[in-house]
């Protein structure tokens, strides 16, 4: 669940699927217990709140996993997913509390703080969606100091090679000879090659061949 990474498109599609599925399941739960939803607060309302808490908790767990994987892909720190997870849990508690104390006279009672928190969580979700990846750029970008040293070493070698070629073309100097490969060294010095096998002599009528 929390392993791996998620790209921008995968994070967007999966978050939308989870949001639509949660909305459909919650509407089905409320439709099945509409008497508790429309009636006064009481024991039936507690059962409905427990059902909503379990359903929303499952989808909240899915959202936290998506946020962690997306943040890992973007190269962010560990603080943002932690705050996002705490905000989702707090919003879930406020949502259940608003459902328990809800009345027909004030159907939006207790949803003000939950709405503000959900608005802030939407901003965090948009930041996770549109933030630029950082790990890939850091890994793929060459180091400035390394690039300077490489250029500094390559420039004198190229200038010496071009000067030697110009002098060879003009006839002032011969072409530079390629360096001979070094023989591999053994434990006590250079490796000795085995002597060639002796040739067999054959005796014929006229002498040794």
JSON list of C-alpha atoms in Angstrom, two decimals:
[
{"chain": "A", "resi": 1, "resn": "UNK", "atom": "CA", "xyz": [0.00, 0.00, 0.00]},
{"chain": "A", "resi": 2, "resn": "UNK", "atom": "CA", "xyz": [2.70, 2.50, 0.97]},
{"chain": "A", "resi": 3, "resn": "UNK", "atom": "CA", "xyz": [5.50, 1.02, -1.15]},
{"chain": "A", "resi": 4, "resn": "UNK", "atom": "CA", "xyz": [6.42, 2.27, -4.60]},
{"chain": "A", "resi": 5, "resn": "UNK", "atom": "CA", "xyz": [5.73, 5.57, -6.30]},
{"chain": "A", "resi": 6, "resn": "UNK", "atom": "CA", "xyz": [2.87, 7.24, -8.15]},
{"chain": "A", "resi": 7, "resn": "UNK", "atom": "CA", "xyz": [3.16, 9.56, -11.12]},
{"chain": "A", "resi": 8, "resn": "UNK", "atom": "CA", "xyz": [1.03, 12.65, -11.62]},
{"chain": "A", "resi": 9, "resn": "UNK", "atom": "CA", "xyz": [-1.55, 11.02, -13.87]},
{"chain": "A", "resi": 10, "resn": "UNK", "atom": "CA", "xyz": [-1.84, 7.88, -11.73]},
{"chain": "A", "resi": 11, "resn": "UNK", "atom": "CA", "xyz": [-2.26, 9.96, -8.58]},
{"chain": "A", "resi": 12, "resn": "UNK", "atom": "CA", "xyz": [-5.01, 12.04, -10.19]},
{"chain": "A", "resi": 13, "resn": "UNK", "atom": "CA", "xyz": [-6.94, 9.07, -11.61]},
{"chain": "A", "resi": 14, "resn": "UNK", "atom": "CA", "xyz": [-6.76, 6.96, -8.45]},
{"chain": "A", "resi": 15, "resn": "UNK", "atom": "CA", "xyz": [-7.73, 9.87, -6.21]},
{"chain": "A", "resi": 16, "resn": "UNK", "atom": "CA", "xyz": [-10.77, 10.61, -8.40]},
{"chain": "A", "resi": 17, "resn": "UNK", "atom": "CA", "xyz": [-11.79, 6.95, -8.37]},
{"chain": "A", "resi": 18, "resn": "UNK", "atom": "CA", "xyz": [-11.50, 6.80, -4.57]},
{"chain": "A", "resi": 19, "resn": "UNK", "atom": "CA", "xyz": [-13.52, 10.02, -4.17]},
{"chain": "A", "resi": 20, "resn": "UNK", "atom": "CA", "xyz": [-16.32, 8.83, -6.46]},
{"chain": "A", "resi": 21, "resn": "UNK", "atom": "CA", "xyz": [-16.44, 5.39, -4.80]},
{"chain": "A", "resi": 22, "resn": "UNK", "atom": "CA", "xyz": [-16.58, 6.93, -1.31]},
{"chain": "A", "resi": 23, "resn": "UNK", "atom": "CA", "xyz": [-19.42, 9.25, -2.31]},
{"chain": "A", "resi": 24, "resn": "UNK", "atom": "CA", "xyz": [-21.45, 6.40, -3.81]},
{"chain": "A", "resi": 25, "resn": "UNK", "atom": "CA", "xyz": [-20.95, 4.11, -0.80]},
{"chain": "A", "resi": 26, "resn": "UNK", "atom": "CA", "xyz": [-21.86, 6.87, 1.68]},
{"chain": "A", "resi": 27, "resn": "UNK", "atom": "CA", "xyz": [-25.03, 7.71, -0.27]},
{"chain": "A", "resi": 28, "resn": "UNK", "atom": "CA", "xyz": [-26.00, 4.03, -0.22]},
{"chain": "A", "resi": 29, "resn": "UNK", "atom": "CA", "xyz": [-25.42, 3.84, 3.55]},
{"chain": "A", "resi": 30, "resn": "UNK", "atom": "CA", "xyz": [-27.51, 6.96, 4.16]},
{"chain": "A", "resi": 31, "resn": "UNK", "atom": "CA", "xyz": [-30.27, 5.69, 1.86]},
{"chain": "A", "resi": 32, "resn": "UNK", "atom": "CA", "xyz": [-30.43, 2.41, 3.77]},
{"chain": "A", "resi": 33, "resn": "UNK", "atom": "CA", "xyz": [-30.63, 4.26, 7.11]},
{"chain": "A", "resi": 34, "resn": "UNK", "atom": "CA", "xyz": [-32.53, 7.34, 6.00]},
{"chain": "A", "resi": 35, "resn": "UNK", "atom": "CA", "xyz": [-34.79, 7.21, 9.06]},
{"chain": "A", "resi": 36, "resn": "UNK", "atom": "CA", "xyz": [-31.80, 7.64, 11.35]},
{"chain": "A", "resi": 37, "resn": "UNK", "atom": "CA", "xyz": [-30.42, 10.37, 9.10]},
{"chain": "A", "resi": 38, "resn": "UNK", "atom": "CA", "xyz": [-33.69, 12.34, 9.05]},
{"chain": "A", "resi": 39, "resn": "UNK", "atom": "CA", "xyz": [-34.72, 11.58, 12.61]},
{"chain": "A", "resi": 40, "resn": "UNK", "atom": "CA", "xyz": [-33.55, 13.19, 15.83]},
{"chain": "A", "resi": 41, "resn": "UNK", "atom": "CA", "xyz": [-30.18, 12.38, 17.39]},
{"chain": "A", "resi": 42, "resn": "UNK", "atom": "CA", "xyz": [-30.19, 9.09, 19.26]},
{"chain": "A", "resi": 43, "resn": "UNK", "atom": "CA", "xyz": [-29.08, 5.47, 19.20]},
{"chain": "A", "resi": 44, "resn": "UNK", "atom": "CA", "xyz": [-29.90, 5.01, 15.51]},
{"chain": "A", "resi": 45, "resn": "UNK", "atom": "CA", "xyz": [-27.80, 8.05, 14.64]},
{"chain": "A", "resi": 46, "resn": "UNK", "atom": "CA", "xyz": [-24.82, 6.49, 16.43]},
{"chain": "A", "resi": 47, "resn": "UNK", "atom": "CA", "xyz": [-25.10, 3.37, 14.29]},
{"chain": "A", "resi": 48, "resn": "UNK", "atom": "CA", "xyz": [-25.15, 5.47, 11.14]},
{"chain": "A", "resi": 49, "resn": "UNK", "atom": "CA", "xyz": [-22.14, 7.48, 12.35]},
{"chain": "A", "resi": 50, "resn": "UNK", "atom": "CA", "xyz": [-20.22, 4.27, 13.05]},
{"chain": "A", "resi": 51, "resn": "UNK", "atom": "CA", "xyz": [-20.98, 3.00, 9.54]},
{"chain": "A", "resi": 52, "resn": "UNK", "atom": "CA", "xyz": [-19.85, 6.28, 7.99]},
{"chain": "A", "resi": 53, "resn": "UNK", "atom": "CA", "xyz": [-16.71, 6.24, 10.12]},
{"chain": "A", "resi": 54, "resn": "UNK", "atom": "CA", "xyz": [-15.73, 2.74, 8.94]},
{"chain": "A", "resi": 55, "resn": "UNK", "atom": "CA", "xyz": [-16.43, 3.48, 5.27]},
{"chain": "A", "resi": 56, "resn": "UNK", "atom": "CA", "xyz": [-14.71, 6.86, 5.26]},
{"chain": "A", "resi": 57, "resn": "UNK", "atom": "CA", "xyz": [-11.82, 5.47, 7.32]},
{"chain": "A", "resi": 58, "resn": "UNK", "atom": "CA", "xyz": [-11.09, 2.85, 4.66]},
{"chain": "A", "resi": 59, "resn": "UNK", "atom": "CA", "xyz": [-11.01, 5.43, 1.87]},
{"chain": "A", "resi": 60, "resn": "UNK", "atom": "CA", "xyz": [-9.01, 7.81, 4.08]},
{"chain": "A", "resi": 61, "resn": "UNK", "atom": "CA", "xyz": [-6.40, 5.08, 4.45]},
{"chain": "A", "resi": 62, "resn": "UNK", "atom": "CA", "xyz": [-6.27, 4.77, 0.65]},
{"chain": "A", "resi": 63, "resn": "UNK", "atom": "CA", "xyz": [-5.75, 8.53, 0.26]},
{"chain": "A", "resi": 64, "resn": "UNK", "atom": "CA", "xyz": [-2.90, 8.55, 2.76]},
{"chain": "A", "resi": 65, "resn": "UNK", "atom": "CA", "xyz": [-1.17, 5.76, 0.83]},
{"chain": "A", "resi": 66, "resn": "UNK", "atom": "CA", "xyz": [-1.56, 7.63, -2.46]},
{"chain": "A", "resi": 67, "resn": "UNK", "atom": "CA", "xyz": [-0.16, 10.82, -0.92]},
{"chain": "A", "resi": 68, "resn": "UNK", "atom": "CA", "xyz": [2.91, 9.05, 0.50]},
{"chain": "A", "resi": 69, "resn": "UNK", "atom": "CA", "xyz": [3.68, 7.34, -2.81]},
{"chain": "A", "resi": 70, "resn": "UNK", "atom": "CA", "xyz": [3.15, 10.55, -4.80]},
{"chain": "A", "resi": 71, "resn": "UNK", "atom": "CA", "xyz": [5.37, 12.53, -2.43]},
{"chain": "A", "resi": 72, "resn": "UNK", "atom": "CA", "xyz": [8.10, 9.88, -2.71]},
{"chain": "A", "resi": 73, "resn": "UNK", "atom": "CA", "xyz": [7.96, 10.11, -6.50]},
{"chain": "A", "resi": 74, "resn": "UNK", "atom": "CA", "xyz": [8.23, 13.91, -6.35]},
{"chain": "A", "resi": 75, "resn": "UNK", "atom": "CA", "xyz": [11.18, 13.78, -3.95]},
{"chain": "A", "resi": 76, "resn": "UNK", "atom": "CA", "xyz": [9.50, 15.63, -1.08]},
{"chain": "A", "resi": 77, "resn": "UNK", "atom": "CA", "xyz": [10.13, 15.32, 2.63]},
{"chain": "A", "resi": 78, "resn": "UNK", "atom": "CA", "xyz": [8.26, 13.30, 5.22]},
{"chain": "A", "resi": 79, "resn": "UNK", "atom": "CA", "xyz": [6.52, 16.29, 6.84]},
{"chain": "A", "resi": 80, "resn": "UNK", "atom": "CA", "xyz": [3.89, 16.94, 4.17]},
{"chain": "A", "resi": 81, "resn": "UNK", "atom": "CA", "xyz": [2.43, 13.39, 4.06]},
{"chain": "A", "resi": 82, "resn": "UNK", "atom": "CA", "xyz": [2.32, 13.34, 7.86]},
{"chain": "A", "resi": 83, "resn": "UNK", "atom": "CA", "xyz": [0.38, 16.60, 8.02]},
{"chain": "A", "resi": 84, "resn": "UNK", "atom": "CA", "xyz": [-1.93, 15.39, 5.26]},
{"chain": "A", "resi": 85, "resn": "UNK", "atom": "CA", "xyz": [-2.65, 12.17, 7.16]},
{"chain": "A", "resi": 86, "resn": "UNK", "atom": "CA", "xyz": [-3.36, 14.07, 10.39]},
{"chain": "A", "resi": 87, "resn": "UNK", "atom": "CA", "xyz": [-5.65, 16.46, 8.53]},
{"chain": "A", "resi": 88, "resn": "UNK", "atom": "CA", "xyz": [-7.61, 13.61, 6.93]},
{"chain": "A", "resi": 89, "resn": "UNK", "atom": "CA", "xyz": [-8.10, 11.90, 10.30]},
{"chain": "A", "resi": 90, "resn": "UNK", "atom": "CA", "xyz": [-9.22, 15.15, 11.94]},
{"chain": "A", "resi": 91, "resn": "UNK", "atom": "CA", "xyz": [-11.64, 15.87, 9.08]},
{"chain": "A", "resi": 92, "resn": "UNK", "atom": "CA", "xyz": [-13.10, 12.37, 9.43]},
{"chain": "A", "resi": 93, "resn": "UNK", "atom": "CA", "xyz": [-13.69, 12.88, 13.17]},
{"chain": "A", "resi": 94, "resn": "UNK", "atom": "CA", "xyz": [-15.35, 16.26, 12.56]},
{"chain": "A", "resi": 95, "resn": "UNK", "atom": "CA", "xyz": [-17.52, 14.75, 9.84]},
{"chain": "A", "resi": 96, "resn": "UNK", "atom": "CA", "xyz": [-18.77, 11.98, 12.14]},
{"chain": "A", "resi": 97, "resn": "UNK", "atom": "CA", "xyz": [-19.33, 14.45, 14.98]},
{"chain": "A", "resi": 98, "resn": "UNK", "atom": "CA", "xyz": [-21.37, 16.70, 12.69]},
{"chain": "A", "resi": 99, "resn": "UNK", "atom": "CA", "xyz": [-23.46, 13.70, 11.62]},
{"chain": "A", "resi": 100, "resn": "UNK", "atom": "CA", "xyz": [-24.19, 12.77, 15.24]},
{"chain": "A", "resi": 101, "resn": "UNK", "atom": "CA", "xyz": [-25.35, 16.25, 16.33]},
{"chain": "A", "resi": 102, "resn": "UNK", "atom": "CA", "xyz": [-27.15, 17.03, 13.07]},
{"chain": "A", "resi": 103, "resn": "UNK", "atom": "CA", "xyz": [-30.80, 18.15, 13.35]},
{"chain": "A", "resi": 104, "resn": "UNK", "atom": "CA", "xyz": [-33.43, 19.07, 10.81]},
{"chain": "A", "resi": 105, "resn": "UNK", "atom": "CA", "xyz": [-33.45, 22.67, 12.04]},
{"chain": "A", "resi": 106, "resn": "UNK", "atom": "CA", "xyz": [-29.71, 23.05, 11.48]},
{"chain": "A", "resi": 107, "resn": "UNK", "atom": "CA", "xyz": [-28.59, 20.34, 9.02]},
{"chain": "A", "resi": 108, "resn": "UNK", "atom": "CA", "xyz": [-25.16, 21.97, 8.59]},
{"chain": "A", "resi": 109, "resn": "UNK", "atom": "CA", "xyz": [-24.45, 22.14, 12.31]},
{"chain": "A", "resi": 110, "resn": "UNK", "atom": "CA", "xyz": [-20.82, 21.22, 13.03]},
{"chain": "A", "resi": 111, "resn": "UNK", "atom": "CA", "xyz": [-19.75, 21.11, 9.37]},
{"chain": "A", "resi": 112, "resn": "UNK", "atom": "CA", "xyz": [-18.09, 24.55, 9.34]},
{"chain": "A", "resi": 113, "resn": "UNK", "atom": "CA", "xyz": [-14.74, 23.37, 10.75]},
{"chain": "A", "resi": 114, "resn": "UNK", "atom": "CA", "xyz": [-14.84, 20.19, 8.69]},
{"chain": "A", "resi": 115, "resn": "UNK", "atom": "CA", "xyz": [-15.44, 22.24, 5.52]},
{"chain": "A", "resi": 116, "resn": "UNK", "atom": "CA", "xyz": [-12.48, 24.52, 6.25]},
{"chain": "A", "resi": 117, "resn": "UNK", "atom": "CA", "xyz": [-10.26, 21.53, 6.93]},
{"chain": "A", "resi": 118, "resn": "UNK", "atom": "CA", "xyz": [-11.37, 19.81, 3.73]},
{"chain": "A", "resi": 119, "resn": "UNK", "atom": "CA", "xyz": [-10.58, 23.02, 1.82]},
{"chain": "A", "resi": 120, "resn": "UNK", "atom": "CA", "xyz": [-7.04, 23.04, 3.23]},
{"chain": "A", "resi": 121, "resn": "UNK", "atom": "CA", "xyz": [-6.63, 19.36, 2.39]},
{"chain": "A", "resi": 122, "resn": "UNK", "atom": "CA", "xyz": [-7.71, 20.10, -1.18]},
{"chain": "A", "resi": 123, "resn": "UNK", "atom": "CA", "xyz": [-4.90, 22.63, -1.42]},
{"chain": "A", "resi": 124, "resn": "UNK", "atom": "CA", "xyz": [-2.39, 20.04, -0.16]},
{"chain": "A", "resi": 125, "resn": "UNK", "atom": "CA", "xyz": [-3.74, 17.54, -2.69]},
{"chain": "A", "resi": 126, "resn": "UNK", "atom": "CA", "xyz": [-3.29, 20.05, -5.52]},
{"chain": "A", "resi": 127, "resn": "UNK", "atom": "CA", "xyz": [0.26, 20.75, -4.35]},
{"chain": "A", "resi": 128, "resn": "UNK", "atom": "CA", "xyz": [1.06, 17.03, -4.41]},
{"chain": "A", "resi": 129, "resn": "UNK", "atom": "CA", "xyz": [-0.47, 16.77, -7.87]},
{"chain": "A", "resi": 130, "resn": "UNK", "atom": "CA", "xyz": [1.33, 19.66, -9.55]},
{"chain": "A", "resi": 131, "resn": "UNK", "atom": "CA", "xyz": [4.65, 19.86, -7.71]},
{"chain": "A", "resi": 132, "resn": "UNK", "atom": "CA", "xyz": [7.71, 19.27, -9.93]},
{"chain": "A", "resi": 133, "resn": "UNK", "atom": "CA", "xyz": [9.72, 16.06, -9.38]},
{"chain": "A", "resi": 134, "resn": "UNK", "atom": "CA", "xyz": [12.98, 16.77, -7.58]},
{"chain": "A", "resi": 135, "resn": "UNK", "atom": "CA", "xyz": [14.84, 13.45, -7.22]},
{"chain": "A", "resi": 136, "resn": "UNK", "atom": "CA", "xyz": [15.03, 12.71, -10.93]},
{"chain": "A", "resi": 137, "resn": "UNK", "atom": "CA", "xyz": [16.36, 16.19, -11.68]},
{"chain": "A", "resi": 138, "resn": "UNK", "atom": "CA", "xyz": [18.99, 15.99, -8.95]},
{"chain": "A", "resi": 139, "resn": "UNK", "atom": "CA", "xyz": [20.16, 12.56, -10.10]},
{"chain": "A", "resi": 140, "resn": "UNK", "atom": "CA", "xyz": [20.20, 13.36, -13.79]},
{"chain": "A", "resi": 141, "resn": "UNK", "atom": "CA", "xyz": [21.73, 16.83, -13.54]},
{"chain": "A", "resi": 142, "resn": "UNK", "atom": "CA", "xyz": [25.54, 16.82, -13.75]},
{"chain": "A", "resi": 143, "resn": "UNK", "atom": "CA", "xyz": [27.53, 18.24, -10.88]},
{"chain": "A", "resi": 144, "resn": "UNK", "atom": "CA", "xyz": [28.94, 21.74, -11.58]},
{"chain": "A", "resi": 145, "resn": "UNK", "atom": "CA", "xyz": [32.32, 20.95, -10.04]},
{"chain": "A", "resi": 146, "resn": "UNK", "atom": "CA", "xyz": [32.55, 17.64, -11.88]},
{"chain": "A", "resi": 147, "resn": "UNK", "atom": "CA", "xyz": [31.70, 19.32, -15.19]},
{"chain": "A", "resi": 148, "resn": "UNK", "atom": "CA", "xyz": [34.36, 22.00, -14.67]},
{"chain": "A", "resi": 149, "resn": "UNK", "atom": "CA", "xyz": [37.07, 19.46, -13.89]},
{"chain": "A", "resi": 150, "resn": "UNK", "atom": "CA", "xyz": [36.12, 17.40, -16.94]},
{"chain": "A", "resi": 151, "resn": "UNK", "atom": "CA", "xyz": [36.25, 20.44, -19.21]},
{"chain": "A", "resi": 152, "resn": "UNK", "atom": "CA", "xyz": [39.56, 21.56, -17.72]},
{"chain": "A", "resi": 153, "resn": "UNK", "atom": "CA", "xyz": [41.13, 18.14, -18.31]},
{"chain": "A", "resi": 154, "resn": "UNK", "atom": "CA", "xyz": [39.69, 17.70, -21.79]},
{"chain": "A", "resi": 155, "resn": "UNK", "atom": "CA", "xyz": [40.72, 21.12, -23.15]},
{"chain": "A", "resi": 156, "resn": "UNK", "atom": "CA", "xyz": [44.55, 20.68, -22.86]},
{"chain": "A", "resi": 157, "resn": "UNK", "atom": "CA", "xyz": [44.36, 17.13, -24.24]},
{"chain": "A", "resi": 158, "resn": "UNK", "atom": "CA", "xyz": [42.40, 18.26, -27.29]},
{"chain": "A", "resi": 159, "resn": "UNK", "atom": "CA", "xyz": [44.73, 21.20, -27.92]},
{"chain": "A", "resi": 160, "resn": "UNK", "atom": "CA", "xyz": [47.87, 19.00, -27.72]},
{"chain": "A", "resi": 161, "resn": "UNK", "atom": "CA", "xyz": [46.34, 16.41, -30.04]},
{"chain": "A", "resi": 162, "resn": "UNK", "atom": "CA", "xyz": [45.32, 19.00, -32.61]},
{"chain": "A", "resi": 163, "resn": "UNK", "atom": "CA", "xyz": [48.80, 20.62, -32.48]},
{"chain": "A", "resi": 164, "resn": "UNK", "atom": "CA", "xyz": [50.51, 17.24, -33.03]},
{"chain": "A", "resi": 165, "resn": "UNK", "atom": "CA", "xyz": [48.25, 16.45, -35.99]},
{"chain": "A", "resi": 166, "resn": "UNK", "atom": "CA", "xyz": [48.94, 19.85, -37.61]},
{"chain": "A", "resi": 167, "resn": "UNK", "atom": "CA", "xyz": [52.70, 19.36, -37.23]},
{"chain": "A", "resi": 168, "resn": "UNK", "atom": "CA", "xyz": [52.44, 15.84, -38.68]},
{"chain": "A", "resi": 169, "resn": "UNK", "atom": "CA", "xyz": [50.48, 17.10, -41.70]},
{"chain": "A", "resi": 170, "resn": "UNK", "atom": "CA", "xyz": [52.99, 19.90, -42.29]},
{"chain": "A", "resi": 171, "resn": "UNK", "atom": "CA", "xyz": [55.88, 17.37, -42.16]},
{"chain": "A", "resi": 172, "resn": "UNK", "atom": "CA", "xyz": [57.59, 18.92, -39.17]},
{"chain": "A", "resi": 173, "resn": "UNK", "atom": "CA", "xyz": [57.09, 15.95, -36.85]},
{"chain": "A", "resi": 174, "resn": "UNK", "atom": "CA", "xyz": [56.16, 12.31, -37.40]},
{"chain": "A", "resi": 175, "resn": "UNK", "atom": "CA", "xyz": [52.87, 10.95, -36.27]},
{"chain": "A", "resi": 176, "resn": "UNK", "atom": "CA", "xyz": [52.87, 10.10, -32.57]},
{"chain": "A", "resi": 177, "resn": "UNK", "atom": "CA", "xyz": [53.20, 6.37, -32.01]},
{"chain": "A", "resi": 178, "resn": "UNK", "atom": "CA", "xyz": [50.56, 4.58, -30.05]},
{"chain": "A", "resi": 179, "resn": "UNK", "atom": "CA", "xyz": [51.75, 3.52, -26.61]},
{"chain": "A", "resi": 180, "resn": "UNK", "atom": "CA", "xyz": [52.63, -0.15, -26.29]},
{"chain": "A", "resi": 181, "resn": "UNK", "atom": "CA", "xyz": [50.48, -2.07, -23.84]},
{"chain": "A", "resi": 182, "resn": "UNK", "atom": "CA", "xyz": [52.25, -3.02, -20.67]},
{"chain": "A", "resi": 183, "resn": "UNK", "atom": "CA", "xyz": [52.84, -6.68, -20.07]},
{"chain": "A", "resi": 184, "resn": "UNK", "atom": "CA", "xyz": [51.02, -8.07, -17.07]},
{"chain": "A", "resi": 185, "resn": "UNK", "atom": "CA", "xyz": [53.16, -8.36, -14.01]},
{"chain": "A", "resi": 186, "resn": "UNK", "atom": "CA", "xyz": [53.32, -11.59, -12.06]},
{"chain": "A", "resi": 187, "resn": "UNK", "atom": "CA", "xyz": [54.12, -12.23, -8.45]},
{"chain": "A", "resi": 188, "resn": "UNK", "atom": "CA", "xyz": [57.92, -12.04, -8.92]},
{"chain": "A", "resi": 189, "resn": "UNK", "atom": "CA", "xyz": [58.06, -9.82, -11.99]},
{"chain": "A", "resi": 190, "resn": "UNK", "atom": "CA", "xyz": [56.99, -9.97, -15.57]},
{"chain": "A", "resi": 191, "resn": "UNK", "atom": "CA", "xyz": [55.17, -13.05, -16.74]},
{"chain": "A", "resi": 192, "resn": "UNK", "atom": "CA", "xyz": [57.46, -15.31, -18.75]},
{"chain": "A", "resi": 193, "resn": "UNK", "atom": "CA", "xyz": [56.13, -16.86, -21.88]},
{"chain": "A", "resi": 194, "resn": "UNK", "atom": "CA", "xyz": [56.71, -20.61, -22.28]},
{"chain": "A", "resi": 195, "resn": "UNK", "atom": "CA", "xyz": [59.40, -21.59, -24.83]},
{"chain": "A", "resi": 196, "resn": "UNK", "atom": "CA", "xyz": [58.23, -22.94, -28.18]},
{"chain": "A", "resi": 197, "resn": "UNK", "atom": "CA", "xyz": [57.97, -26.73, -28.43]},
{"chain": "A", "resi": 198, "resn": "UNK", "atom": "CA", "xyz": [61.07, -28.46, -29.95]},
{"chain": "A", "resi": 199, "resn": "UNK", "atom": "CA", "xyz": [60.82, -29.61, -33.54]},
{"chain": "A", "resi": 200, "resn": "UNK", "atom": "CA", "xyz": [61.15, -33.31, -34.24]},
{"chain": "A", "resi": 201, "resn": "UNK", "atom": "CA", "xyz": [64.02, -34.44, -36.45]},
{"chain": "A", "resi": 202, "resn": "UNK", "atom": "CA", "xyz": [63.57, -37.11, -39.00]},
{"chain": "A", "resi": 203, "resn": "UNK", "atom": "CA", "xyz": [66.41, -39.31, -40.37]},
{"chain": "A", "resi": 204, "resn": "UNK", "atom": "CA", "xyz": [66.20, -40.10, -44.04]},
{"chain": "A", "resi": 205, "resn": "UNK", "atom": "CA", "xyz": [68.45, -41.58, -46.60]},
{"chain": "A", "resi": 206, "resn": "UNK", "atom": "CA", "xyz": [70.24, -38.34, -47.30]},
{"chain": "A", "resi": 207, "resn": "UNK", "atom": "CA", "xyz": [70.60, -37.18, -43.68]},
{"chain": "A", "resi": 208, "resn": "UNK", "atom": "CA", "xyz": [68.72, -35.31, -41.12]},
{"chain": "A", "resi": 209, "resn": "UNK", "atom": "CA", "xyz": [65.67, -33.47, -42.35]}
]
